């Protein structure tokens, strides 16, 4: 992939192709699980950064399932997920999972959520201190799976089993680009994000807020979106989809030469990504810094 913020090497005894197969199989298992085992009365089991930042019992159960399966398959690997229960490893590989990306959609039965699973090197808790090696994102309602490994291309498998390599294509100009974005759970941050969006929206074709960052990024790779930007993402939201975008010929970055991380993620192809980056940077300069540092 083009960005290698830390120059971390993949351990020599590790096969990225094998990690990719594990990611595909487990993302599929987890995707089936969140659809099939959803209780009739799905409630909120706890909240995180705000009253609307919810965790359902299925987020935690899905993460537990992935963690247990990975411990059985590759006991030396670390595990870092959105919900409770991480593990340090000894192999040099850490699995990063978002058991349900798009939890609010899942809660409301809006069919736009995903399971994201990636094998990474480095420390996924440190912005700029890790990179993905292999990963998969499954959209269990559409029955679609996106997968990639370093140097292996980006792929989409549709519900009827058709496997197609993804090659990112770009419109000729920014004002023709359909741009995905998202908003955080803290209302003060969301208001700031809306102010940034006001500076961007007149310069593009239109905006989409689908509600799953992992799917948004995969859709930049498959052409359902042209570009994407969002503040407040964590490693679990983007680990697998980062690789899908970069293996399709695009990239993810932050602002001002920084790596993609919680401050900002901008994603797209080589023609329009720098233009969106400049637009978002100018918007941040005009609007001012986010009012609540460290809150997504
Ligand atoms: C959220 C989704 C959403 C994005 C938020 C994320 P979650 O993840 O990806 O699209 O806008 O920033 O936190 O909470 O549903 O796993
Ligand atoms: Ca997420």
PDB file of C-alpha atoms and ligand atoms in Angstrom, residues 48 82-83 97-103 114 116 185 211-214 233-234 236-238, ligand 2:
ATOM      1  CA  UNK A  48     -20.136   4.838  25.880  1.00  0.00           C
ATOM      2  CA  UNK A  82     -14.383  -1.733  19.730  1.00  0.00           C
ATOM      3  CA  UNK A  83     -16.077  -3.449  22.674  1.00  0.00           C
ATOM      4  CA  UNK A  97     -12.406  -5.758  14.933  1.00  0.00           C
ATOM      5  CA  UNK A  98     -15.537  -3.691  14.753  1.00  0.00           C
ATOM      6  CA  UNK A  99     -18.166  -6.341  15.573  1.00  0.00           C
ATOM      7  CA  UNK A 100     -20.999  -4.148  14.265  1.00  0.00           C
ATOM      8  CA  UNK A 101     -20.005  -0.977  12.444  1.00  0.00           C
ATOM      9  CA  UNK A 102     -23.221   0.957  12.113  1.00  0.00           C
ATOM     10  CA  UNK A 103     -24.659  -0.045  15.470  1.00  0.00           C
ATOM     11  CA  UNK A 114     -20.966  -4.334   8.734  1.00  0.00           C
ATOM     12  CA  UNK A 116     -14.951  -5.476  10.035  1.00  0.00           C
ATOM     13  CA  UNK A 185     -21.899  10.782  19.038  1.00  0.00           C
ATOM     14  CA  UNK A 211     -23.917   5.241   8.956  1.00  0.00           C
ATOM     15  CA  UNK A 212     -21.087   2.717   8.693  1.00  0.00           C
ATOM     16  CA  UNK A 213     -17.596   4.071   8.118  1.00  0.00           C
ATOM     17  CA  UNK A 214     -16.293   0.631   7.119  1.00  0.00           C
ATOM     18  CA  UNK A 233     -12.810   7.379  13.519  1.00  0.00           C
ATOM     19  CA  UNK A 234     -10.985   4.717  15.474  1.00  0.00           C
ATOM     20  CA  UNK A 236     -11.549  -0.569  14.320  1.00  0.00           C
ATOM     21  CA  UNK A 237     -13.732   1.525  11.986  1.00  0.00           C
ATOM     22  CA  UNK A 238     -11.108   1.710   9.261  1.00  0.00           C
TER      23      UNK A 238
HETATM   24 CA1  LIG B   2     -17.542   1.488  14.228  1.00  0.00          CA
END
